[in-house]
Amino acid sequence: GAVVSQHPSRVICKSGTSVKIECRSLDFQATTMFWYRQFPKQSLMLMATSNEGSKATYEQGVEKDKFLINHASLTLSTLTVTSAHPEDSSFYICSARDWRGGVEQYFGPGTRLTVT
Amino acid sequence: AQSVSQHNHHVILSEAASLELGCNYSYGGTVNLFWYVQYPGQHLQLLLKYFSGDPLVKGIKGFEAEFIKSKFSFNLRKPSVQWSDTAEYFCAAGGRGRGSTLGRLYFGRGTQLTVWP
């Protein structure tokens, strides 16, 4: 149980285009999902907290207009990187917290974004 | 400010050696502590967690961690490592506050463990 999937696993896009990454909780409902960014040899940096049915809460320094987050259902959150630039190339990881409570997060496998 | 420090960036051991990875945290309020592992090409998996009670926590695959409140530490240990333990290990801390703070985790920068057969 507690499986989180991400799609796509890898994506390459051109500068200036937008790309959408999906995060799904497969066998549980998630009122809260988290989006992280991981740089090589570095830790996970929380970008935003996504709550079902409400606006996402962004961490300081993260541009909300660039990284659009939508959490339209209890099993799906999406991250859209708009007008992508090469510096947006990174590994994006989502996690989800079970709606029944607890603080554990279940992590997706991540999405490798490369902007050319 | 909340933060997590992992002092060992890369640890190299031979099989059967004992392991201890350091983790120190800075957190205002009651804290939950976690160790996650990321095997090559795989996603983060929970190794063990501490919420309350016995400060010595046992996790999967023979790992354990000890919460020492006075030292703000939550070190990960394994008495005898195996080649299959080669992975990246992340320590994380989170609070028990309500609302938007609930579930928010602060991660250390990770420790790469390489075990030679």
PDB file of C-alpha atoms in Angstrom:
ATOM      1  CA  GLY A   1       0.000   0.000   0.000  1.00  0.00           C
ATOM      2  CA  ALA A   2       0.816   3.718   0.009  1.00  0.00           C
ATOM      3  CA  VAL A   3       2.076   3.951  -3.548  1.00  0.00           C
ATOM      4  CA  VAL A   4       2.685   7.264  -5.253  1.00  0.00           C
ATOM      5  CA  SER A   5       3.310   7.503  -8.973  1.00  0.00           C
ATOM      6  CA  GLN A   6       4.665  10.296 -11.105  1.00  0.00           C
ATOM      7  CA  HIS A   7       4.322  10.867 -14.809  1.00  0.00           C
ATOM      8  CA  PRO A   8       6.376  11.304 -16.838  1.00  0.00           C
ATOM      9  CA  SER A   9       9.526   9.830 -15.372  1.00  0.00           C
ATOM     10  CA  ARG A  10      11.665  11.801 -17.796  1.00  0.00           C
ATOM     11  CA  VAL A  11      10.880  14.761 -20.009  1.00  0.00           C
ATOM     12  CA  ILE A  12      12.925  16.922 -22.314  1.00  0.00           C
ATOM     13  CA  CYS A  13      11.503  20.225 -23.451  1.00  0.00           C
ATOM     14  CA  LYS A  14      12.699  23.330 -25.234  1.00  0.00           C
ATOM     15  CA  SER A  15      13.229  26.672 -23.537  1.00  0.00           C
ATOM     16  CA  GLY A  16      10.082  28.715 -23.375  1.00  0.00           C
ATOM     17  CA  THR A  17       7.684  25.806 -23.391  1.00  0.00           C
ATOM     18  CA  SER A  18       5.637  24.490 -20.474  1.00  0.00           C
ATOM     19  CA  VAL A  19       5.662  21.010 -19.070  1.00  0.00           C
ATOM     20  CA  LYS A  20       3.204  19.313 -16.714  1.00  0.00           C
ATOM     21  CA  ILE A  21       4.159  16.677 -14.168  1.00  0.00           C
ATOM     22  CA  GLU A  22       1.502  14.527 -12.537  1.00  0.00           C
ATOM     23  CA  CYS A  23       1.601  13.037  -9.077  1.00  0.00           C
ATOM     24  CA  ARG A  24      -0.939  10.380  -8.132  1.00  0.00           C
ATOM     25  CA  SER A  25      -1.645   8.496  -4.946  1.00  0.00           C
ATOM     26  CA  LEU A  26      -2.671   5.065  -6.207  1.00  0.00           C
ATOM     27  CA  ASP A  27      -4.154   3.329  -3.193  1.00  0.00           C
ATOM     28  CA  PHE A  28      -4.976   6.076  -0.758  1.00  0.00           C
ATOM     29  CA  GLN A  29      -6.439   9.536  -0.731  1.00  0.00           C
ATOM     30  CA  ALA A  30      -4.135  12.448  -0.108  1.00  0.00           C
ATOM     31  CA  THR A  31      -5.403  15.730   1.241  1.00  0.00           C
ATOM     32  CA  THR A  32      -1.876  17.062   1.160  1.00  0.00           C
ATOM     33  CA  MET A  33       0.832  16.574  -1.405  1.00  0.00           C
ATOM     34  CA  PHE A  34       4.285  18.073  -1.433  1.00  0.00           C
ATOM     35  CA  TRP A  35       6.522  19.031  -4.330  1.00  0.00           C
ATOM     36  CA  TYR A  36      10.278  18.883  -3.948  1.00  0.00           C
ATOM     37  CA  ARG A  37      13.208  19.681  -6.146  1.00  0.00           C
ATOM     38  CA  GLN A  38      16.445  17.752  -5.841  1.00  0.00           C
ATOM     39  CA  PHE A  39      19.728  18.988  -7.218  1.00  0.00           C
ATOM     40  CA  PRO A  40      22.604  16.572  -7.849  1.00  0.00           C
ATOM     41  CA  LYS A  41      24.390  15.568  -4.664  1.00  0.00           C
ATOM     42  CA  GLN A  42      22.067  17.786  -2.646  1.00  0.00           C
ATOM     43  CA  SER A  43      19.058  17.460  -0.446  1.00  0.00           C
ATOM     44  CA  LEU A  44      15.417  17.707  -1.314  1.00  0.00           C
ATOM     45  CA  MET A  45      14.189  21.279  -1.330  1.00  0.00           C
ATOM     46  CA  LEU A  46      10.510  21.736  -0.595  1.00  0.00           C
ATOM     47  CA  MET A  47       8.926  23.906  -3.265  1.00  0.00           C
ATOM     48  CA  ALA A  48       5.307  23.932  -2.198  1.00  0.00           C
ATOM     49  CA  THR A  49       2.602  22.232  -0.220  1.00  0.00           C
ATOM     50  CA  SER A  50      -0.495  21.348  -2.177  1.00  0.00           C
ATOM     51  CA  ASN A  51      -3.828  20.984  -0.395  1.00  0.00           C
ATOM     52  CA  GLU A  52      -6.814  19.475  -2.147  1.00  0.00           C
ATOM     53  CA  GLY A  53      -9.334  22.083  -3.118  1.00  0.00           C
ATOM     54  CA  SER A  54      -7.287  25.090  -2.099  1.00  0.00           C
ATOM     55  CA  LYS A  55      -4.325  27.124  -3.274  1.00  0.00           C
ATOM     56  CA  ALA A  56      -0.864  25.750  -2.828  1.00  0.00           C
ATOM     57  CA  THR A  57       1.477  27.183  -0.232  1.00  0.00           C
ATOM     58  CA  TYR A  58       4.815  28.070  -1.778  1.00  0.00           C
ATOM     59  CA  GLU A  59       8.134  28.186   0.006  1.00  0.00           C
ATOM     60  CA  GLN A  60      10.071  31.405   0.090  1.00  0.00           C
ATOM     61  CA  GLY A  61      11.916  32.021  -3.146  1.00  0.00           C
ATOM     62  CA  VAL A  62       9.733  29.757  -5.275  1.00  0.00           C
ATOM     63  CA  GLU A  63       7.890  31.620  -8.023  1.00  0.00           C
ATOM     64  CA  LYS A  64       4.235  30.657  -7.892  1.00  0.00           C
ATOM     65  CA  ASP A  65       3.600  31.956 -11.399  1.00  0.00           C
ATOM     66  CA  LYS A  66       6.352  29.799 -12.774  1.00  0.00           C
ATOM     67  CA  PHE A  67       5.579  26.621 -10.896  1.00  0.00           C
ATOM     68  CA  LEU A  68       1.828  26.190 -11.082  1.00  0.00           C
ATOM     69  CA  ILE A  69       0.375  23.602  -8.758  1.00  0.00           C
ATOM     70  CA  ASN A  70      -3.101  22.189  -8.976  1.00  0.00           C
ATOM     71  CA  HIS A  71      -4.572  19.667  -6.540  1.00  0.00           C
ATOM     72  CA  ALA A  72      -7.987  19.084  -8.021  1.00  0.00           C
ATOM     73  CA  SER A  73      -8.736  15.721  -6.443  1.00  0.00           C
ATOM     74  CA  LEU A  74      -7.711  13.616  -3.477  1.00  0.00           C
ATOM     75  CA  THR A  75      -5.489  11.469  -5.678  1.00  0.00           C
ATOM     76  CA  LEU A  76      -3.937  13.888  -8.144  1.00  0.00           C
ATOM     77  CA  SER A  77      -1.704  16.920  -7.963  1.00  0.00           C
ATOM     78  CA  THR A  78       0.013  18.499 -10.948  1.00  0.00           C
ATOM     79  CA  LEU A  79       3.058  20.724 -11.217  1.00  0.00           C
ATOM     80  CA  THR A  80       3.360  22.803 -14.366  1.00  0.00           C
ATOM     81  CA  VAL A  81       6.678  24.433 -15.106  1.00  0.00           C
ATOM     82  CA  THR A  82       5.821  27.407 -17.292  1.00  0.00           C
ATOM     83  CA  SER A  83       8.162  29.080 -19.737  1.00  0.00           C
ATOM     84  CA  ALA A  84      10.881  26.628 -18.836  1.00  0.00           C
ATOM     85  CA  HIS A  85      14.537  27.635 -18.844  1.00  0.00           C
ATOM     86  CA  PRO A  86      17.648  25.460 -18.711  1.00  0.00           C
ATOM     87  CA  GLU A  87      18.112  26.375 -15.034  1.00  0.00           C
ATOM     88  CA  ASP A  88      14.783  24.672 -14.324  1.00  0.00           C
ATOM     89  CA  SER A  89      16.380  21.366 -15.287  1.00  0.00           C
ATOM     90  CA  SER A  90      16.233  19.225 -12.193  1.00  0.00           C
ATOM     91  CA  PHE A  91      14.739  16.207 -10.509  1.00  0.00           C
ATOM     92  CA  TYR A  92      11.223  16.909  -9.249  1.00  0.00           C
ATOM     93  CA  ILE A  93       9.767  14.661  -6.580  1.00  0.00           C
ATOM     94  CA  CYS A  94       6.290  14.628  -5.112  1.00  0.00           C
ATOM     95  CA  SER A  95       5.071  13.076  -1.911  1.00  0.00           C
ATOM     96  CA  ALA A  96       1.651  12.523  -0.451  1.00  0.00           C
ATOM     97  CA  ARG A  97       0.203  12.302   3.001  1.00  0.00           C
ATOM     98  CA  ASP A  98      -2.696   9.964   3.726  1.00  0.00           C
ATOM     99  CA  TRP A  99      -5.946  11.828   4.473  1.00  0.00           C
ATOM    100  CA  ARG A 100      -6.622   9.555   7.426  1.00  0.00           C
ATOM    101  CA  GLY A 101      -3.939  11.297   9.417  1.00  0.00           C
ATOM    102  CA  GLY A 102      -0.347  10.866  10.414  1.00  0.00           C
ATOM    103  CA  VAL A 103       2.627  12.807   9.244  1.00  0.00           C
ATOM    104  CA  GLU A 104       4.285  10.179   7.106  1.00  0.00           C
ATOM    105  CA  GLN A 105       4.907  11.106   3.525  1.00  0.00           C
ATOM    106  CA  TYR A 106       5.010   8.600   0.695  1.00  0.00           C
ATOM    107  CA  PHE A 107       7.280   9.557  -2.149  1.00  0.00           C
ATOM    108  CA  GLY A 108       6.915   9.248  -5.872  1.00  0.00           C
ATOM    109  CA  PRO A 109       9.771   8.040  -8.066  1.00  0.00           C
ATOM    110  CA  GLY A 110      10.549  11.515  -9.350  1.00  0.00           C
ATOM    111  CA  THR A 111      10.586  13.212 -12.739  1.00  0.00           C
ATOM    112  CA  ARG A 112      13.807  14.197 -14.476  1.00  0.00           C
ATOM    113  CA  LEU A 113      13.230  17.445 -16.367  1.00  0.00           C
ATOM    114  CA  THR A 114      15.769  18.597 -18.924  1.00  0.00           C
ATOM    115  CA  VAL A 115      15.268  21.946 -20.614  1.00  0.00           C
ATOM    116  CA  THR A 116      17.301  22.472 -23.771  1.00  0.00           C
TER     117      THR A 116
ATOM    118  CA  ALA B   1      15.046  28.098  12.187  1.00  0.00           C
ATOM    119  CA  GLN B   2      14.345  24.480  11.420  1.00  0.00           C
ATOM    120  CA  SER B   3      17.181  22.569   9.832  1.00  0.00           C
ATOM    121  CA  VAL B   4      18.721  19.140   9.600  1.00  0.00           C
ATOM    122  CA  SER B   5      22.436  18.466   9.318  1.00  0.00           C
ATOM    123  CA  GLN B   6      24.118  15.338   8.077  1.00  0.00           C
ATOM    124  CA  HIS B   7      27.819  15.622   8.612  1.00  0.00           C
ATOM    125  CA  ASN B   8      28.961  12.646   6.577  1.00  0.00           C
ATOM    126  CA  HIS B   9      28.571  13.301   2.881  1.00  0.00           C
ATOM    127  CA  HIS B  10      30.110  10.065   1.650  1.00  0.00           C
ATOM    128  CA  VAL B  11      30.844   6.993   3.695  1.00  0.00           C
ATOM    129  CA  ILE B  12      32.706   4.024   2.279  1.00  0.00           C
ATOM    130  CA  LEU B  13      32.685   0.713   4.135  1.00  0.00           C
ATOM    131  CA  SER B  14      33.495  -2.905   3.550  1.00  0.00           C
ATOM    132  CA  GLU B  15      30.830  -5.538   3.978  1.00  0.00           C
ATOM    133  CA  ALA B  16      30.226  -6.579   7.594  1.00  0.00           C
ATOM    134  CA  ALA B  17      31.528  -3.263   8.925  1.00  0.00           C
ATOM    135  CA  SER B  18      29.382  -1.346  11.369  1.00  0.00           C
ATOM    136  CA  LEU B  19      27.648   1.829  10.276  1.00  0.00           C
ATOM    137  CA  GLU B  20      26.720   5.010  12.038  1.00  0.00           C
ATOM    138  CA  LEU B  21      25.440   8.032  10.132  1.00  0.00           C
ATOM    139  CA  GLY B  22      25.102  11.267  12.006  1.00  0.00           C
ATOM    140  CA  CYS B  23      22.033  13.478  11.988  1.00  0.00           C
ATOM    141  CA  ASN B  24      21.456  16.611  14.033  1.00  0.00           C
ATOM    142  CA  TYR B  25      18.397  18.757  13.896  1.00  0.00           C
ATOM    143  CA  SER B  26      17.291  22.180  14.938  1.00  0.00           C
ATOM    144  CA  TYR B  27      13.573  22.420  15.486  1.00  0.00           C
ATOM    145  CA  GLY B  28      11.336  24.529  17.633  1.00  0.00           C
ATOM    146  CA  GLY B  29       8.680  22.409  19.252  1.00  0.00           C
ATOM    147  CA  THR B  30       7.899  18.714  19.323  1.00  0.00           C
ATOM    148  CA  VAL B  31       9.597  16.939  16.479  1.00  0.00           C
ATOM    149  CA  ASN B  32       9.087  13.810  14.433  1.00  0.00           C
ATOM    150  CA  LEU B  33      12.241  12.293  12.956  1.00  0.00           C
ATOM    151  CA  PHE B  34      12.729  10.084   9.943  1.00  0.00           C
ATOM    152  CA  TRP B  35      15.402   8.284   7.991  1.00  0.00           C
ATOM    153  CA  TYR B  36      14.768   7.696   4.310  1.00  0.00           C
ATOM    154  CA  VAL B  37      16.831   5.653   1.875  1.00  0.00           C
ATOM    155  CA  GLN B  38      17.137   6.130  -1.870  1.00  0.00           C
ATOM    156  CA  TYR B  39      18.609   3.175  -3.726  1.00  0.00           C
ATOM    157  CA  PRO B  40      20.138   3.879  -7.141  1.00  0.00           C
ATOM    158  CA  GLY B  41      17.397   4.655  -9.617  1.00  0.00           C
ATOM    159  CA  GLN B  42      14.636   4.243  -7.077  1.00  0.00           C
ATOM    160  CA  HIS B  43      12.413   6.545  -5.057  1.00  0.00           C
ATOM    161  CA  LEU B  44      12.737   7.508  -1.435  1.00  0.00           C
ATOM    162  CA  GLN B  45      11.666   4.819   0.998  1.00  0.00           C
ATOM    163  CA  LEU B  46      11.078   5.137   4.706  1.00  0.00           C
ATOM    164  CA  LEU B  47      13.648   3.255   6.797  1.00  0.00           C
ATOM    165  CA  LEU B  48      12.367   4.197  10.213  1.00  0.00           C
ATOM    166  CA  LYS B  49      10.676   6.940  12.151  1.00  0.00           C
ATOM    167  CA  TYR B  50      10.484   8.350  15.653  1.00  0.00           C
ATOM    168  CA  PHE B  51       7.382  10.046  16.986  1.00  0.00           C
ATOM    169  CA  SER B  52       7.499   9.413  20.720  1.00  0.00           C
ATOM    170  CA  GLY B  53       8.231   6.737  23.310  1.00  0.00           C
ATOM    171  CA  ASP B  54      11.284   4.490  23.212  1.00  0.00           C
ATOM    172  CA  PRO B  55      14.124   6.599  21.829  1.00  0.00           C
ATOM    173  CA  LEU B  56      15.711   3.544  20.216  1.00  0.00           C
ATOM    174  CA  VAL B  57      13.815   2.896  17.038  1.00  0.00           C
ATOM    175  CA  LYS B  58      14.162  -0.189  14.894  1.00  0.00           C
ATOM    176  CA  GLY B  59      13.460  -0.037  11.199  1.00  0.00           C
ATOM    177  CA  ILE B  60      13.574  -2.258   8.180  1.00  0.00           C
ATOM    178  CA  LYS B  61      16.607  -4.194   6.949  1.00  0.00           C
ATOM    179  CA  GLY B  62      18.334  -4.233  10.320  1.00  0.00           C
ATOM    180  CA  PHE B  63      18.643  -0.461  10.691  1.00  0.00           C
ATOM    181  CA  GLU B  64      18.045   1.345  13.943  1.00  0.00           C
ATOM    182  CA  ALA B  65      18.306   4.909  15.153  1.00  0.00           C
ATOM    183  CA  GLU B  66      18.552   6.521  18.550  1.00  0.00           C
ATOM    184  CA  PHE B  67      16.878   9.795  19.438  1.00  0.00           C
ATOM    185  CA  ILE B  68      18.982  11.727  21.937  1.00  0.00           C
ATOM    186  CA  LYS B  69      17.034  14.812  22.843  1.00  0.00           C
ATOM    187  CA  SER B  70      19.836  16.477  24.772  1.00  0.00           C
ATOM    188  CA  LYS B  71      22.087  16.267  21.738  1.00  0.00           C
ATOM    189  CA  PHE B  72      19.391  17.017  19.154  1.00  0.00           C
ATOM    190  CA  SER B  73      20.569  13.927  17.353  1.00  0.00           C
ATOM    191  CA  PHE B  74      19.001  10.979  15.571  1.00  0.00           C
ATOM    192  CA  ASN B  75      21.882   8.851  14.340  1.00  0.00           C
ATOM    193  CA  LEU B  76      21.319   5.865  12.102  1.00  0.00           C
ATOM    194  CA  ARG B  77      23.107   2.608  12.861  1.00  0.00           C
ATOM    195  CA  LYS B  78      23.515  -0.865  11.472  1.00  0.00           C
ATOM    196  CA  PRO B  79      25.842  -3.415  13.069  1.00  0.00           C
ATOM    197  CA  SER B  80      26.857  -5.133   9.830  1.00  0.00           C
ATOM    198  CA  VAL B  81      26.340  -3.575   6.419  1.00  0.00           C
ATOM    199  CA  GLN B  82      25.849  -5.419   3.167  1.00  0.00           C
ATOM    200  CA  TRP B  83      26.699  -4.494  -0.413  1.00  0.00           C
ATOM    201  CA  SER B  84      22.966  -4.033  -1.021  1.00  0.00           C
ATOM    202  CA  ASP B  85      22.925  -1.177   1.508  1.00  0.00           C
ATOM    203  CA  THR B  86      24.723   1.023  -0.995  1.00  0.00           C
ATOM    204  CA  ALA B  87      22.385   4.000  -1.322  1.00  0.00           C
ATOM    205  CA  GLU B  88      21.763   7.595  -0.373  1.00  0.00           C
ATOM    206  CA  TYR B  89      20.431   8.115   3.144  1.00  0.00           C
ATOM    207  CA  PHE B  90      18.424  11.160   4.173  1.00  0.00           C
ATOM    208  CA  CYS B  91      17.530  12.304   7.649  1.00  0.00           C
ATOM    209  CA  ALA B  92      14.387  14.417   7.974  1.00  0.00           C
ATOM    210  CA  ALA B  93      12.561  16.273  10.712  1.00  0.00           C
ATOM    211  CA  GLY B  94       8.979  17.413  10.860  1.00  0.00           C
ATOM    212  CA  GLY B  95       6.670  19.038  13.307  1.00  0.00           C
ATOM    213  CA  ARG B  96       3.371  18.110  14.804  1.00  0.00           C
ATOM    214  CA  GLY B  97       1.703  21.447  14.325  1.00  0.00           C
ATOM    215  CA  ARG B  98      -1.721  21.706  12.829  1.00  0.00           C
ATOM    216  CA  GLY B  99      -2.738  23.093   9.510  1.00  0.00           C
ATOM    217  CA  SER B 100      -0.191  23.775   6.836  1.00  0.00           C
ATOM    218  CA  THR B 101       2.774  22.910   9.031  1.00  0.00           C
ATOM    219  CA  LEU B 102       1.563  19.388   9.604  1.00  0.00           C
ATOM    220  CA  GLY B 103       3.628  16.970   7.614  1.00  0.00           C
ATOM    221  CA  ARG B 104       6.171  19.489   6.391  1.00  0.00           C
ATOM    222  CA  LEU B 105       9.592  17.846   6.390  1.00  0.00           C
ATOM    223  CA  TYR B 106      13.054  19.352   6.522  1.00  0.00           C
ATOM    224  CA  PHE B 107      15.706  17.172   4.930  1.00  0.00           C
ATOM    225  CA  GLY B 108      19.406  16.888   5.487  1.00  0.00           C
ATOM    226  CA  ARG B 109      21.598  16.959   2.399  1.00  0.00           C
ATOM    227  CA  GLY B 110      22.026  13.204   2.422  1.00  0.00           C
ATOM    228  CA  THR B 111      24.850  10.737   2.955  1.00  0.00           C
ATOM    229  CA  GLN B 112      26.011   8.501   0.162  1.00  0.00           C
ATOM    230  CA  LEU B 113      26.930   5.085   1.551  1.00  0.00           C
ATOM    231  CA  THR B 114      29.091   2.852  -0.607  1.00  0.00           C
ATOM    232  CA  VAL B 115      29.660  -0.695   0.588  1.00  0.00           C
ATOM    233  CA  TRP B 116      32.406  -2.710  -1.047  1.00  0.00           C
ATOM    234  CA  PRO B 117      31.855  -6.454  -1.269  1.00  0.00           C
TER     235      PRO B 117
END
